[in-house]
Short mmCIF file of C-alpha atoms in Angstrom, two decimals:
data_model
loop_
_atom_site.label_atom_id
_atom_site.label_comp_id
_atom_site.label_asym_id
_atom_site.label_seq_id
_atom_site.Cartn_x
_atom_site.Cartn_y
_atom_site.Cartn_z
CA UNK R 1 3.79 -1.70 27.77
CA UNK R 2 4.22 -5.15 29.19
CA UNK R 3 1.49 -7.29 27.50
CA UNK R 4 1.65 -11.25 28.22
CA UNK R 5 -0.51 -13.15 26.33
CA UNK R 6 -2.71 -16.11 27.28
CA UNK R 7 -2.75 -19.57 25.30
CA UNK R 8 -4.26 -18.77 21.65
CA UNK R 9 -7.68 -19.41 21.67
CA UNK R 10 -9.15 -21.68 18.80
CA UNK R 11 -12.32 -21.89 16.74
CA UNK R 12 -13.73 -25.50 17.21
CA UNK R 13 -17.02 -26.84 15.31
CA UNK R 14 -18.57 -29.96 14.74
CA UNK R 15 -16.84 -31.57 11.84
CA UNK R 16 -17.13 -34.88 10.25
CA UNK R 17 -14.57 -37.01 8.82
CA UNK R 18 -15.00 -38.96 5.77
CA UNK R 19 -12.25 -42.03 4.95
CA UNK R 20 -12.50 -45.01 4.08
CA UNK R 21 -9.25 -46.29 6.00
CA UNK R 22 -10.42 -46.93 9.98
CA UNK R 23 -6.66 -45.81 10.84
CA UNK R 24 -6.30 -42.52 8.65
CA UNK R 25 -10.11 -41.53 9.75
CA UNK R 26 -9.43 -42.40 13.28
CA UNK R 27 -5.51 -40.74 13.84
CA UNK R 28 -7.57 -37.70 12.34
CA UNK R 29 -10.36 -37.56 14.10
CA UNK R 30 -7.96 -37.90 17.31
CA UNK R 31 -5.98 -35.02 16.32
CA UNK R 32 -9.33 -32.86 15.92
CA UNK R 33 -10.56 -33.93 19.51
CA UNK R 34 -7.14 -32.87 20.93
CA UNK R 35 -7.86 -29.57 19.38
CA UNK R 36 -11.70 -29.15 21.48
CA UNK R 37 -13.53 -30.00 17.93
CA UNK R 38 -16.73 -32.53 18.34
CA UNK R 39 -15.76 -35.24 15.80
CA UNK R 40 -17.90 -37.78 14.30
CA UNK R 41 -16.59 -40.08 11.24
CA UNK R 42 -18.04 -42.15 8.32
CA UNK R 43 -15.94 -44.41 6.35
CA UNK R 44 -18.37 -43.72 3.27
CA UNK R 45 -19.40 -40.73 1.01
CA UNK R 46 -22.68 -42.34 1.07
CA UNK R 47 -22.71 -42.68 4.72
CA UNK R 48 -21.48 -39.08 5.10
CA UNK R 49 -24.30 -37.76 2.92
CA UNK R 50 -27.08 -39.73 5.69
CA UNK R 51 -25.50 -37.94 8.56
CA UNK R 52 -25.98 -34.88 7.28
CA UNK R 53 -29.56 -35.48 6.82
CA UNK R 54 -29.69 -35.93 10.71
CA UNK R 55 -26.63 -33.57 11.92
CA UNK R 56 -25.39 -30.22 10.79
CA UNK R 57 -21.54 -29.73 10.54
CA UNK R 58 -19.58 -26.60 10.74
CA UNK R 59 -16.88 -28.71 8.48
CA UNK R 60 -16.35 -31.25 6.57
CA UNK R 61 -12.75 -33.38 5.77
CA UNK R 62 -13.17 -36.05 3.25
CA UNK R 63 -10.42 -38.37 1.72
CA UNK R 64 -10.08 -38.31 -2.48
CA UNK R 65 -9.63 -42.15 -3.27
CA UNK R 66 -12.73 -44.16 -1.40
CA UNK R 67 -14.67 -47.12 -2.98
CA UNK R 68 -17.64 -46.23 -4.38
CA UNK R 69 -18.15 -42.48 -4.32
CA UNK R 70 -15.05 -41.02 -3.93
CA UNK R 71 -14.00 -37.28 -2.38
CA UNK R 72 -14.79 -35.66 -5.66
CA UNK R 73 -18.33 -36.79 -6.58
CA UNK R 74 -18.82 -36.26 -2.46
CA UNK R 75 -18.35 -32.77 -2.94
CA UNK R 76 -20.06 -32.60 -6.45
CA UNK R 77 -22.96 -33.92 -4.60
CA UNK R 78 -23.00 -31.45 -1.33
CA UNK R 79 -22.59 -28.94 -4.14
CA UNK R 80 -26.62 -29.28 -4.71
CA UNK R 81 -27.96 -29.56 -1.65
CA UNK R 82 -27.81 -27.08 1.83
CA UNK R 83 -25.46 -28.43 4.17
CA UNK R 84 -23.66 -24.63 5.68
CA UNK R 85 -20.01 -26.79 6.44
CA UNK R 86 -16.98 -25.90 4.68
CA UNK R 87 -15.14 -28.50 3.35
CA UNK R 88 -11.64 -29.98 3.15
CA UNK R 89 -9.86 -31.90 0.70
CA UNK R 90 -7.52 -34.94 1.58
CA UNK R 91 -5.64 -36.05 -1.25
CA UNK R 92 -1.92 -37.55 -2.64
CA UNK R 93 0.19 -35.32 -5.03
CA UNK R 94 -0.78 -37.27 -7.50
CA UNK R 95 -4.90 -36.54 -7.40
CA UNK R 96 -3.85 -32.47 -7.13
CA UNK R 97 -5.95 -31.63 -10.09
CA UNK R 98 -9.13 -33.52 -8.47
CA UNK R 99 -8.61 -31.56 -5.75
CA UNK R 100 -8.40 -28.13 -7.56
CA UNK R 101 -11.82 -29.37 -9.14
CA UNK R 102 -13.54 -30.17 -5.83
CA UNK R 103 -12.28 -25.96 -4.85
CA UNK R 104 -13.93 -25.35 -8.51
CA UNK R 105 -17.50 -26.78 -6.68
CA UNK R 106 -17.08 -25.14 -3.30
CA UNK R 107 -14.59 -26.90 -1.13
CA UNK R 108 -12.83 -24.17 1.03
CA UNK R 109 -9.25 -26.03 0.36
CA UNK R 110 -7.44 -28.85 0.41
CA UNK R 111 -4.32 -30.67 1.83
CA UNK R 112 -1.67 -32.97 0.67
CA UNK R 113 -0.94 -36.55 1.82
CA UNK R 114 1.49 -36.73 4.37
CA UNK R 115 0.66 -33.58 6.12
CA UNK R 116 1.77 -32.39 9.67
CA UNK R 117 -0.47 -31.76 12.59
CA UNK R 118 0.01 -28.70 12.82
CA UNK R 119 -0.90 -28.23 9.04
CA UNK R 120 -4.13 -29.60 9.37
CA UNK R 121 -4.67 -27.80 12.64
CA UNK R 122 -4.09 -24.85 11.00
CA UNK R 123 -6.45 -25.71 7.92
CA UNK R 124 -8.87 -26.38 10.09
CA UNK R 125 -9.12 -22.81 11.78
CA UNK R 126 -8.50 -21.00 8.52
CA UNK R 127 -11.68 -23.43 7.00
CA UNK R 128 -13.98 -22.53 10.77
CA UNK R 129 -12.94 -19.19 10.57
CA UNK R 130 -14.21 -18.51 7.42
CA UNK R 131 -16.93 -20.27 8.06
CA UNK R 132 -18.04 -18.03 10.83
CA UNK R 133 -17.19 -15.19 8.82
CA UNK R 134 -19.51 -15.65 5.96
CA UNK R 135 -22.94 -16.55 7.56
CA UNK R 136 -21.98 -17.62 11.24
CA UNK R 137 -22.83 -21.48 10.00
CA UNK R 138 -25.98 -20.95 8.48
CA UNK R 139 -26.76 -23.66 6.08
CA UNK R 140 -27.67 -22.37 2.76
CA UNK R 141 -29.21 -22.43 -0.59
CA UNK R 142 -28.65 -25.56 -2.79
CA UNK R 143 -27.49 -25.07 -5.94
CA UNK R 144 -26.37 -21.63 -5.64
CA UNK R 145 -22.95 -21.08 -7.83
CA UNK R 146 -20.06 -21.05 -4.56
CA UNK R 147 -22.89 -21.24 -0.80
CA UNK R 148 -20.35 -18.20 -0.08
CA UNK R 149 -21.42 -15.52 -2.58
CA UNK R 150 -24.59 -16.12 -1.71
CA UNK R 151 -23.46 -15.70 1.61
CA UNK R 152 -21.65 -12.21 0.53
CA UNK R 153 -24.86 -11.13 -0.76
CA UNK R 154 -27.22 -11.48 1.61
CA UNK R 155 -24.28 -9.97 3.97
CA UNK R 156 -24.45 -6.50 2.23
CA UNK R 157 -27.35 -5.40 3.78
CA UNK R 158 -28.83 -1.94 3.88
CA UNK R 159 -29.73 0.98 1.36
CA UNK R 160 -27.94 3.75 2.41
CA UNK R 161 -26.69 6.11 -0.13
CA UNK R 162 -23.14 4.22 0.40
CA UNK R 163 -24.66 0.91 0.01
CA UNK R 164 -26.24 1.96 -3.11
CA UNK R 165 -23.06 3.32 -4.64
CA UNK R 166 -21.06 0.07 -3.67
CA UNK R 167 -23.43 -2.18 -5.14
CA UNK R 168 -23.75 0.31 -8.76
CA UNK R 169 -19.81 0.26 -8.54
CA UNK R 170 -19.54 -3.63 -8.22
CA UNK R 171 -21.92 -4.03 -10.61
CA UNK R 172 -19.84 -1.77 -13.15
CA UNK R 173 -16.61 -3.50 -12.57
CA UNK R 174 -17.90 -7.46 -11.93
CA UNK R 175 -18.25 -7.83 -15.74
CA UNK R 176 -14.49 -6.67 -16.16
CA UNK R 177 -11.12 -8.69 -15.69
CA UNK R 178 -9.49 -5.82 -13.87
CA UNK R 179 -7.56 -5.96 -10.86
CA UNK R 180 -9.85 -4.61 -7.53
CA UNK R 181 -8.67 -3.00 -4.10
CA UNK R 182 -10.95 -3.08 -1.62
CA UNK R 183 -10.28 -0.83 0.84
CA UNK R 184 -11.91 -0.33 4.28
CA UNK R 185 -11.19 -0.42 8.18
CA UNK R 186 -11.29 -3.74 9.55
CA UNK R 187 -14.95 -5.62 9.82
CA UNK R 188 -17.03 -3.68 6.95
CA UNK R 189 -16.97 -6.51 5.02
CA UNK R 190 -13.88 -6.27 2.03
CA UNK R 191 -13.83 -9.84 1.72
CA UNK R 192 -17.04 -10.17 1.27
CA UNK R 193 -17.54 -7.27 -0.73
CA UNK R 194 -14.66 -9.67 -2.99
CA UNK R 195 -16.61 -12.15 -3.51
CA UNK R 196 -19.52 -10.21 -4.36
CA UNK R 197 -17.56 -8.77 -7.42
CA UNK R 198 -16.25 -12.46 -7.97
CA UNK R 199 -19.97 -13.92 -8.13
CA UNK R 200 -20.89 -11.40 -10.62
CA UNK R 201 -18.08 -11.88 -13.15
CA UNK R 202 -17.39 -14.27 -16.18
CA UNK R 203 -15.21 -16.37 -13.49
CA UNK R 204 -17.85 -17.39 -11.16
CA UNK R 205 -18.08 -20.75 -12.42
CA UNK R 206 -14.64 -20.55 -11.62
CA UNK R 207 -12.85 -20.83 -8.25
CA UNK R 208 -12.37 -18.10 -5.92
CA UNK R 209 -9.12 -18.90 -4.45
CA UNK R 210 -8.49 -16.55 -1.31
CA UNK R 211 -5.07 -16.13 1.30
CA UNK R 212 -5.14 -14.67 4.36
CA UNK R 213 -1.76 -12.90 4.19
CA UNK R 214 -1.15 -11.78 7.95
CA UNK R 215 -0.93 -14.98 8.94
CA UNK R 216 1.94 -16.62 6.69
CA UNK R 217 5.68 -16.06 7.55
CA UNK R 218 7.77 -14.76 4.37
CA UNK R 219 8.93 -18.47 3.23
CA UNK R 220 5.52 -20.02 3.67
CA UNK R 221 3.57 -16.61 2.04
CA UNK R 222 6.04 -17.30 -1.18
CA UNK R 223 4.89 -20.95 -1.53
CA UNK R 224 1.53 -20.66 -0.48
CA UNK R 225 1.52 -17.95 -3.32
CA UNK R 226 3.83 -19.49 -5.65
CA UNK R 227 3.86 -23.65 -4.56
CA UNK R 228 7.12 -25.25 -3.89
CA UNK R 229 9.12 -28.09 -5.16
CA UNK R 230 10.04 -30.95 -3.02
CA UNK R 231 13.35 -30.24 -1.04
CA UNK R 232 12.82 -26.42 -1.89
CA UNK R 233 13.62 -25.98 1.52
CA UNK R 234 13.73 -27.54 5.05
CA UNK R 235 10.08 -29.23 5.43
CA UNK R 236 9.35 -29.21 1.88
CA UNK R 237 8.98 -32.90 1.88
CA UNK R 238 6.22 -32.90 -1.28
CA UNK R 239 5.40 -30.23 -3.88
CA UNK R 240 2.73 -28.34 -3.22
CA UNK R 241 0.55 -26.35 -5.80
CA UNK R 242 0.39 -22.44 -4.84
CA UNK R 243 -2.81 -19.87 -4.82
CA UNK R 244 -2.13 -18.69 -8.15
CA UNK R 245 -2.19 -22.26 -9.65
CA UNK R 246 -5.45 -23.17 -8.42
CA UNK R 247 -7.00 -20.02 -9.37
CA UNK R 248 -6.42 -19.91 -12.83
CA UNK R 249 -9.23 -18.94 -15.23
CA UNK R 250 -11.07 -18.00 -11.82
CA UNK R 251 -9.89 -14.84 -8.85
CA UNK R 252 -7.67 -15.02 -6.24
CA UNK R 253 -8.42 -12.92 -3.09
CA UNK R 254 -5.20 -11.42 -1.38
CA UNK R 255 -6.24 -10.39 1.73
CA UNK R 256 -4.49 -8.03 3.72
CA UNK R 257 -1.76 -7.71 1.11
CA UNK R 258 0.04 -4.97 3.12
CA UNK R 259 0.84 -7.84 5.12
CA UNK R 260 3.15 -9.24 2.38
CA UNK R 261 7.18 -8.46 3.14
CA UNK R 262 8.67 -5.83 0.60
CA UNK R 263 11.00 -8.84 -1.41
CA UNK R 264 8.03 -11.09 -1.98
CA UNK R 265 5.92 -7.71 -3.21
CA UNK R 266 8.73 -7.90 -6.04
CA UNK R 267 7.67 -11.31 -7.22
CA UNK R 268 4.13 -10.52 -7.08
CA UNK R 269 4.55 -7.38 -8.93
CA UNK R 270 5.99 -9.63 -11.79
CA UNK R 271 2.76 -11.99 -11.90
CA UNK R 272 0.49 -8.84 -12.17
CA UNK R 273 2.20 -7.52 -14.73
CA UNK R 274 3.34 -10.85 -16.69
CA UNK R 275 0.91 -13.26 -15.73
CA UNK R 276 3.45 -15.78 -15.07
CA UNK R 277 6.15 -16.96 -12.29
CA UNK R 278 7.90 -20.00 -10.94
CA UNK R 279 7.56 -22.02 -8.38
CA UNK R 280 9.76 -21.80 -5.14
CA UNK R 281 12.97 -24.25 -6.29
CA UNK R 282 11.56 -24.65 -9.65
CA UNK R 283 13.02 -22.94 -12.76
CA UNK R 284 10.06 -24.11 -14.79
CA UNK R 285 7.43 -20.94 -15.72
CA UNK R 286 3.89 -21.23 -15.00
CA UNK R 287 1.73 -18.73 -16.62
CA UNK R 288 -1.87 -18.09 -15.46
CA UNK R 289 -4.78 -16.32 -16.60
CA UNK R 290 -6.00 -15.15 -12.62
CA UNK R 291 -8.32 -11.86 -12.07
CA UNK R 292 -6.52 -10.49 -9.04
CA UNK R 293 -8.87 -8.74 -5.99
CA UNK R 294 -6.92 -7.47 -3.07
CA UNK R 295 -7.92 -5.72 0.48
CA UNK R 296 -6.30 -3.93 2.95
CA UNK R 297 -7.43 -2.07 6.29
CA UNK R 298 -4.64 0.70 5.79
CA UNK R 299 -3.97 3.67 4.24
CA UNK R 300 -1.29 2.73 1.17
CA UNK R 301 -0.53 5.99 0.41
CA UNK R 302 0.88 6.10 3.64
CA UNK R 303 2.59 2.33 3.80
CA UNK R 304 4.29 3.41 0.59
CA UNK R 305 5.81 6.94 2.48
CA UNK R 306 7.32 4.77 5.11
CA UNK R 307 9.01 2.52 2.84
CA UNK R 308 6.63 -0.46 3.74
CA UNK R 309 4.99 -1.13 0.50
CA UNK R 310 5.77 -1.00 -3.22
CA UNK R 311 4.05 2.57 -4.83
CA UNK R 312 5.05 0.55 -8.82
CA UNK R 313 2.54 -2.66 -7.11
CA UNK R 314 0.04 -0.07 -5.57
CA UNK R 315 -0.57 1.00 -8.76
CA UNK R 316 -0.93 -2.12 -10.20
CA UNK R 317 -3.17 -3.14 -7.33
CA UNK R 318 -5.51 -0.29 -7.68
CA UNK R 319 -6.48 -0.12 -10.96
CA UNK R 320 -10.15 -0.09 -10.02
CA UNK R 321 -10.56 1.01 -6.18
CA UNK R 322 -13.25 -0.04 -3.89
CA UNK R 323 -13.79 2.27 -0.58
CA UNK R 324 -15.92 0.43 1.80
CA UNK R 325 -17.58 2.87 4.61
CA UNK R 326 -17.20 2.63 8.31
CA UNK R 327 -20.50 1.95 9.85
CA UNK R 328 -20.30 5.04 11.75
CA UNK R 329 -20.91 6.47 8.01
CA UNK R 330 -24.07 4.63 7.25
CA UNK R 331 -26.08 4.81 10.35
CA UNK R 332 -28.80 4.55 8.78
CA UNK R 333 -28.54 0.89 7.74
CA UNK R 334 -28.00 0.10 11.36
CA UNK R 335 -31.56 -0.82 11.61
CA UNK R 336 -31.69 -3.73 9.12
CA UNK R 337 -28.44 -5.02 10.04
CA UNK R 338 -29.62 -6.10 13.63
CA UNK R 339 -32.88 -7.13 12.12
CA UNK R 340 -31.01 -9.45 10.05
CA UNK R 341 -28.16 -10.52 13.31
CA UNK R 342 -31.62 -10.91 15.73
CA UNK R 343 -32.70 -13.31 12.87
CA UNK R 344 -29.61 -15.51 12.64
CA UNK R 345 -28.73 -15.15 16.64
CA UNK R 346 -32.53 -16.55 16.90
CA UNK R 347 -31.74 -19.40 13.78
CA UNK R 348 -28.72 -20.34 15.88
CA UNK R 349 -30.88 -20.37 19.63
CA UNK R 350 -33.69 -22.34 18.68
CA UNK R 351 -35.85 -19.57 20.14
CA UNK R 352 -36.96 -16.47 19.70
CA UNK R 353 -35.03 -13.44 19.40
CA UNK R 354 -35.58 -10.75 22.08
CA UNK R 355 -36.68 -7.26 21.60
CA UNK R 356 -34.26 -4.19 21.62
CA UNK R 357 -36.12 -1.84 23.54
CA UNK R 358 -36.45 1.83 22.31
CA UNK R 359 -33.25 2.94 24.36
CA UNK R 360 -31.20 0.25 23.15
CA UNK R 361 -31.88 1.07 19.72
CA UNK R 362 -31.12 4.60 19.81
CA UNK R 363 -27.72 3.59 21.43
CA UNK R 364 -26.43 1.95 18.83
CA UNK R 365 -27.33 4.49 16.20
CA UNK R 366 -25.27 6.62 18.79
CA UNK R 367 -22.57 4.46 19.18
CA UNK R 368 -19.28 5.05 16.80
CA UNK R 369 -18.57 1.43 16.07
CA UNK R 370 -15.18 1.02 16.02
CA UNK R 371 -15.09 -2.45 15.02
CA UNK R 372 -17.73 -1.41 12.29
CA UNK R 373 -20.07 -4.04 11.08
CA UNK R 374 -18.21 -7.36 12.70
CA UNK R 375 -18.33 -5.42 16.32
CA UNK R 376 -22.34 -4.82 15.70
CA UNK R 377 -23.05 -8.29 15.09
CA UNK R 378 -21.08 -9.82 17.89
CA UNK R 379 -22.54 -7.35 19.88
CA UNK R 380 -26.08 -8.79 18.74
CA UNK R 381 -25.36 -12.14 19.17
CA UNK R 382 -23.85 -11.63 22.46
CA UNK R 383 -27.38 -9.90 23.53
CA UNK R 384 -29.22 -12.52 22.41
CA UNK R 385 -27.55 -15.20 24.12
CA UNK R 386 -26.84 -14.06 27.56
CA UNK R 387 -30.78 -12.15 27.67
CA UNK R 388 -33.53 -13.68 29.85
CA UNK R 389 -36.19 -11.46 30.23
CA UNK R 390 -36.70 -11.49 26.39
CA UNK R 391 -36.23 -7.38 25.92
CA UNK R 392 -33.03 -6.07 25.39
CA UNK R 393 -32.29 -3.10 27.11
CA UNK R 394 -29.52 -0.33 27.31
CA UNK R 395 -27.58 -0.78 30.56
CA UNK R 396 -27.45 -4.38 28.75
CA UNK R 397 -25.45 -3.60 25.90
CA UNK R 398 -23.21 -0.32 27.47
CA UNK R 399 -21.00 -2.47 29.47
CA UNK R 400 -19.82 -4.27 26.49
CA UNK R 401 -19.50 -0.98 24.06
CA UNK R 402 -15.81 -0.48 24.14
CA UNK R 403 -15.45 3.44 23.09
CA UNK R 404 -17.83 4.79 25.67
CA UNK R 405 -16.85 8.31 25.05
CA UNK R 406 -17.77 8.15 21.32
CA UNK R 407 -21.10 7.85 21.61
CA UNK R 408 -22.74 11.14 19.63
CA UNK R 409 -24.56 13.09 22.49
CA UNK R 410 -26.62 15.61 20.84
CA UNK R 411 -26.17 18.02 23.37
CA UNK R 412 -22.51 18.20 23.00
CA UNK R 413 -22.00 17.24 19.95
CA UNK R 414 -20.15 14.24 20.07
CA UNK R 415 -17.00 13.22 21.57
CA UNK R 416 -14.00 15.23 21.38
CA UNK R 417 -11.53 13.83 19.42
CA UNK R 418 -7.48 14.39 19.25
CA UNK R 419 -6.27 16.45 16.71
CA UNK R 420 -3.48 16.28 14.25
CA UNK R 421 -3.24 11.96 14.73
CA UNK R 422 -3.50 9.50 12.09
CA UNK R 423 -5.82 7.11 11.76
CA UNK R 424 -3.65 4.43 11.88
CA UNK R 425 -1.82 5.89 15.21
CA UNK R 426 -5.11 6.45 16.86
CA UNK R 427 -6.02 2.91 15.85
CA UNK R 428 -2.91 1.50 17.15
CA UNK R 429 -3.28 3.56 20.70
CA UNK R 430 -7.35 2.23 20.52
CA UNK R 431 -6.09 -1.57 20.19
CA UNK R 432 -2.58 -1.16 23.02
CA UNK R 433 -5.08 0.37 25.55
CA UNK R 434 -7.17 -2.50 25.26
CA UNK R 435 -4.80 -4.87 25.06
CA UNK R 436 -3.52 -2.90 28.39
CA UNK R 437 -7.56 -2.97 30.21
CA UNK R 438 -7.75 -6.87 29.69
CA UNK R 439 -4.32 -7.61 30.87
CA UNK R 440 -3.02 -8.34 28.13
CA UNK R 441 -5.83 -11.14 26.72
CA UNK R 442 -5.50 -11.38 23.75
CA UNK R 443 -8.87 -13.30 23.11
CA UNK R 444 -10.71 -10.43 25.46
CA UNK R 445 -8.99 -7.95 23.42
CA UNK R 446 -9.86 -9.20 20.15
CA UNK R 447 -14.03 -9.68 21.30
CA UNK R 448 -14.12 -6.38 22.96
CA UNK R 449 -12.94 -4.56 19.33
CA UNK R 450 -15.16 -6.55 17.21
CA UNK R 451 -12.24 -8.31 15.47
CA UNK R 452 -10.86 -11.21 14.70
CA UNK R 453 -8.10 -13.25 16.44
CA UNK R 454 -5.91 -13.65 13.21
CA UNK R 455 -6.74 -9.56 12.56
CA UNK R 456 -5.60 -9.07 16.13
CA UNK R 457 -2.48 -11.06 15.54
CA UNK R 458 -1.60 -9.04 12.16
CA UNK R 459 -1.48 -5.61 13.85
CA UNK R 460 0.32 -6.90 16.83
CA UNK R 461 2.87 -8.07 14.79
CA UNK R 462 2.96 -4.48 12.87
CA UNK R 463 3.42 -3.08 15.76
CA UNK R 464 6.73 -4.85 16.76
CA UNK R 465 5.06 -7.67 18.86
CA UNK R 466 6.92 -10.61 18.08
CA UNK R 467 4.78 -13.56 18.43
CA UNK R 468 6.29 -16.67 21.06
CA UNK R 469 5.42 -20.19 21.85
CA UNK R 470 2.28 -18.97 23.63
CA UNK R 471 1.88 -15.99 24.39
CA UNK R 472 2.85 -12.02 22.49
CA UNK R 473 5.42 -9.97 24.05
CA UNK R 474 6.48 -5.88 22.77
CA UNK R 475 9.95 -7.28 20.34
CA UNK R 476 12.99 -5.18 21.31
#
C-alpha cells in the first residue's frame, strides 16, 4: 500500500503569554502565531490574572523570574480559581526546582531557558492535546487538588456492571503504592482511568508526572525518562531534569510503554526494581521514591512472544492489572455518555444542544464503536456542530460511522466477523484500509477512527511506516 501523507495537522488554542521582557514575550508569541495559535500577551502575573477574568485560554506560558509576582505564585494563584488552560513553565536551569513546584500545583510542564522552536512547538501540542483530552477545555472547579482528576472523574461516566467494578477496583488499589497497568483498546479512557487511581492515593498532593511514549525517539525517550547532562550528546546544550525526577514522592504515568525500544526497557526495569538510576552522561545515582502507573492498547502477552517487550518488566509492570472495557461491552452506559458530550458540545456552542431523535439513539447502541469512548464523543460533538434543524437524526450520523457492517442487526445477528485473526491484525487491517479510503490523510484517518493524531502516528510507526519530513510512507 502506497500511503502519502499530508502536512501534520496541529492542535492550536488561544494561549496567553506571560513575560515580563517585551522581546522574550514577543519572539514567543511570534513563534505561536506561525504555528495558527491566537496569541495574546501580558508582561505581568497580575495583568495575566485580569485577562482571564475577561478571556478564556486553552493555555497558558508564563516566565519564572518577573517583578512582582513571579511564575510560581502565578500558578499558585490559578491553582484556586477556574481558569480550564493548561499551563507552561519558562524557566533557567537554575530555578528547576521552582518549576517542579509549579507541576506540584497543576502546571502541565515546563521548559528550560534557551529552548528550540521546535521544543516549544512541540510542548505546546503535547500541553493542547491534553488539554482536549481531559475535558475538551472546560474550565473547572477551583480549588480542586490537580483541575485534571477532577476532570478524570467526572470522565468515568456510567454504571454499568463494568463501570462499577473499575471504580471498586481503583478504589482498592488507590490507597496502595503498587505499580498499575492499565490496559484497554485505544480511547476508553486508561489515562484517565490513571489519574483517577493517582487522585485517590497518599500522592495526590503530589505531582502526577505523565510521558507520552510513542512519540519520543530512543535518545530523547532515555532523557526525557532519565534527564541528561550537558554535552551528553549532540543538542544537549543544558541539563535537563527527567520524568522520574520530577515525580518523586508523587506517580509517573508511562503511557503507551510498549512503545519504549527493548534496550531502554532494560534501564527501566532497573528503576522499578531499585528505585534508582542515572542520568544520561552522568555517573552520579539518583534514587526516587515514584509510584509507577503504566498503559498500553496491546496485548503484552503477545508483544513479549514476538520478542518486542521484556516478559521480567511485564511482570514488574503488572503487579496490579487494570482491564478497561471496550464500549461495545458497556452499551448500556451509552446513554449518559452523550447526555454528558450534548452538555459540553452545547457549553462549547453557546446554544443549545439538539435532540437525538429516537432512531439516532438506537444507532449508536447498535453501533460497535471501534474507536470506543473517544470515537462516541467526537461523533457527538461533530453532530452538534454541523446540525441546523435542532434534532439529530440517523442518516445524520451513518455517514460518519466508520464500521458500517458492525452495526448489531437483530435480525441477523450481527456482523460476521473473520475467524482465527488477532485483534491486533484485525486492528492493523481496520486502520491500513482507512488510511487506504482517505488517500492516505492522515488527519481524515485519525477523525474517522476516533483517535488521536499522536495514537495514529504510534501504530503507523509499528507497522513499519517510517515517518519523513512531511508526510508517512510504508519503510522498506
Amino acid at each position: 500500500m502506497n500511503a502519502v501523507m499530508p502536512n501534520v495537522e496541529v492542535i492550536t488554542g488561544q494561549v496567553l503569554v506571560v513575560d515580563d521582557h517585551r522581546d522574550a514575550r514577543e519572539s514567543l508569541a511570534d513563534i505561536l502565531r506561525h504555528g495558527g495559535h491566537r496569541v495574546d500577551c501580558c508582561s505581568s502575573a497580575v495583568e495575566a490574572l485580569a485577562a482571564m477574568d475577561r478571556q478564556s485560554y486553552d493555555l497558558v506560558i508564563t516566565d519564572m523570574n518577573m517583578p512582582g509576582m513571579n511564575g510560581l505564585e502565578f500558578i499558585r494563584r490559578l491553582e484556586q480559581r477556574p481558569h480550564g488552560a493548561q499551563v507552561l513553565m519558562v524557566t533557567a536551569y537554575a530555578s528547576v526546582a521552582s518549576a517542579v513546584e509549579a507541576i506540584s500545583h497543576g502546571a502541565f510542564d515546563y521548559i528550560e531557558k534557551p529552548y528550540r522552536v521546535e521544543q516549544i512547538e512541540s510542548l505546546v501540542q503535547r500541553a493542547l492535546a491534553h488539554g482536549q483530552m481531559l475535558d475538551g477545555g472546560q474550565p473547572m472547579a477551583p480549588a480542586v487538588r490537580g483541575s485534571a482528576d477532577a476532570s478524570a472523574n467526572a470522565m468515568m461516566i456510567g454504571d454499568s456492571e463494568p463501570m462499577r467494578a473499575l471504580r471498586a477496583r481503583i478504589a482498592q488499589i488507590a490507597a496502595t503504592d503498587e505499580t498499575v497497568l492499565v490496559v484497554g483498546e485505544s480511547g476508553t479512557g486508561k489515562e484517565l482511568v490513571a489519574r483517577a487511581v493517582h487522585a485517590a492515593s497518599s500522592r495526590a498532593d503530589r505531582p502526577l508526572v505523565s510521558l507520552n511514549c510513542p512519540v519520543l525517539s530512543a535518545q530523547l525517550m532515555e532523557s526525557e525518562l532519565f534527564g541528561h547532562e550537558r554535552g551528553a550528546f549532540t543538542g544537549a546544550d543544558a541539563p535537563r531534569t527527567g520524568r522520574f525526577e520530577l515525580a518523586h514522592q508523587g506517580t509517573i504515568l508511562l503511557d503507551e510503554v510498549t512503545e519504549i525500544e527493548l534496550p531502554l526497557q532494560a534501564k527501566l526495569l532497573r528503576v522499578l526494581q531499585e528505585r534508582e538510576f542515572e542520568k544520561v552522561g552522568s555517573s552520579r545515582t539518583i534514587q526516587v521514591d515514584v509510584r509507577v502507573i503504566a498503559t498500553t492498547n496491546r496485548d503484552l502477552r503477545h508483544e513479549i512472544a514476538d520478542g518486542n517487550f521484556r516478559e521480567d518488566l511485564y511482570f514488574r509492570l503488572a503487579v496490579v492489572p487494570l482491564h478497561l472495557a471496550p464500549l461495545r461491552e458497556r452499551r448500556d452506559d451509552i446513554p449518559a455518555l452523550v447526555e454528558a458530550f450534548q452538555r459540553r458540545a452545547a457549553e462549547r456552542l453557546g446554544r443549545e444542544a439538539g435532540t437525538l431523535a429516537n432512531c439516532a439513539a438506537q444507532l449508536l447502541q447498535e453501533y460497535h464503536w471501534p474507536g470506543n469512548i473517544r470515537e462516541l464523543q467526537n461523533l457527538v460533538t461533530r453532530a452538534n456542530v454541523l446540525n441546523t434543524t435542532g434534532t439529530i437524526t440517523a442518516d445524520e450520523l451513518r455517514p460518519w460511522l466508520l464500521e458500517q457492517d458492525y452495526l448489531d442487526q437483530p435480525d441477523h445477528g450481527g456482523a460476521e466477523l473473520p475467524i482465527g485473526v488477532s485483534l491486533h491484525e484485525m486492528e492493523r487491517k481496520l486502520i491500513e484500509a482507512t488510511l487506504d479510503h482517505f488517500g492516505g490523510h492522515r488527519a481524515k484517518t485519525a477523525e474517522a477512527l476516533g483517535i488521536g493524531l499522536r495514537t495514529l502516528s504510534g501504530k503507523l510507526k509499528s507497522y513499519g511506516y517510517a515517518p519523513r519530513t512531511k508526510s508517512f510512507s510504508k519503510a522498506a
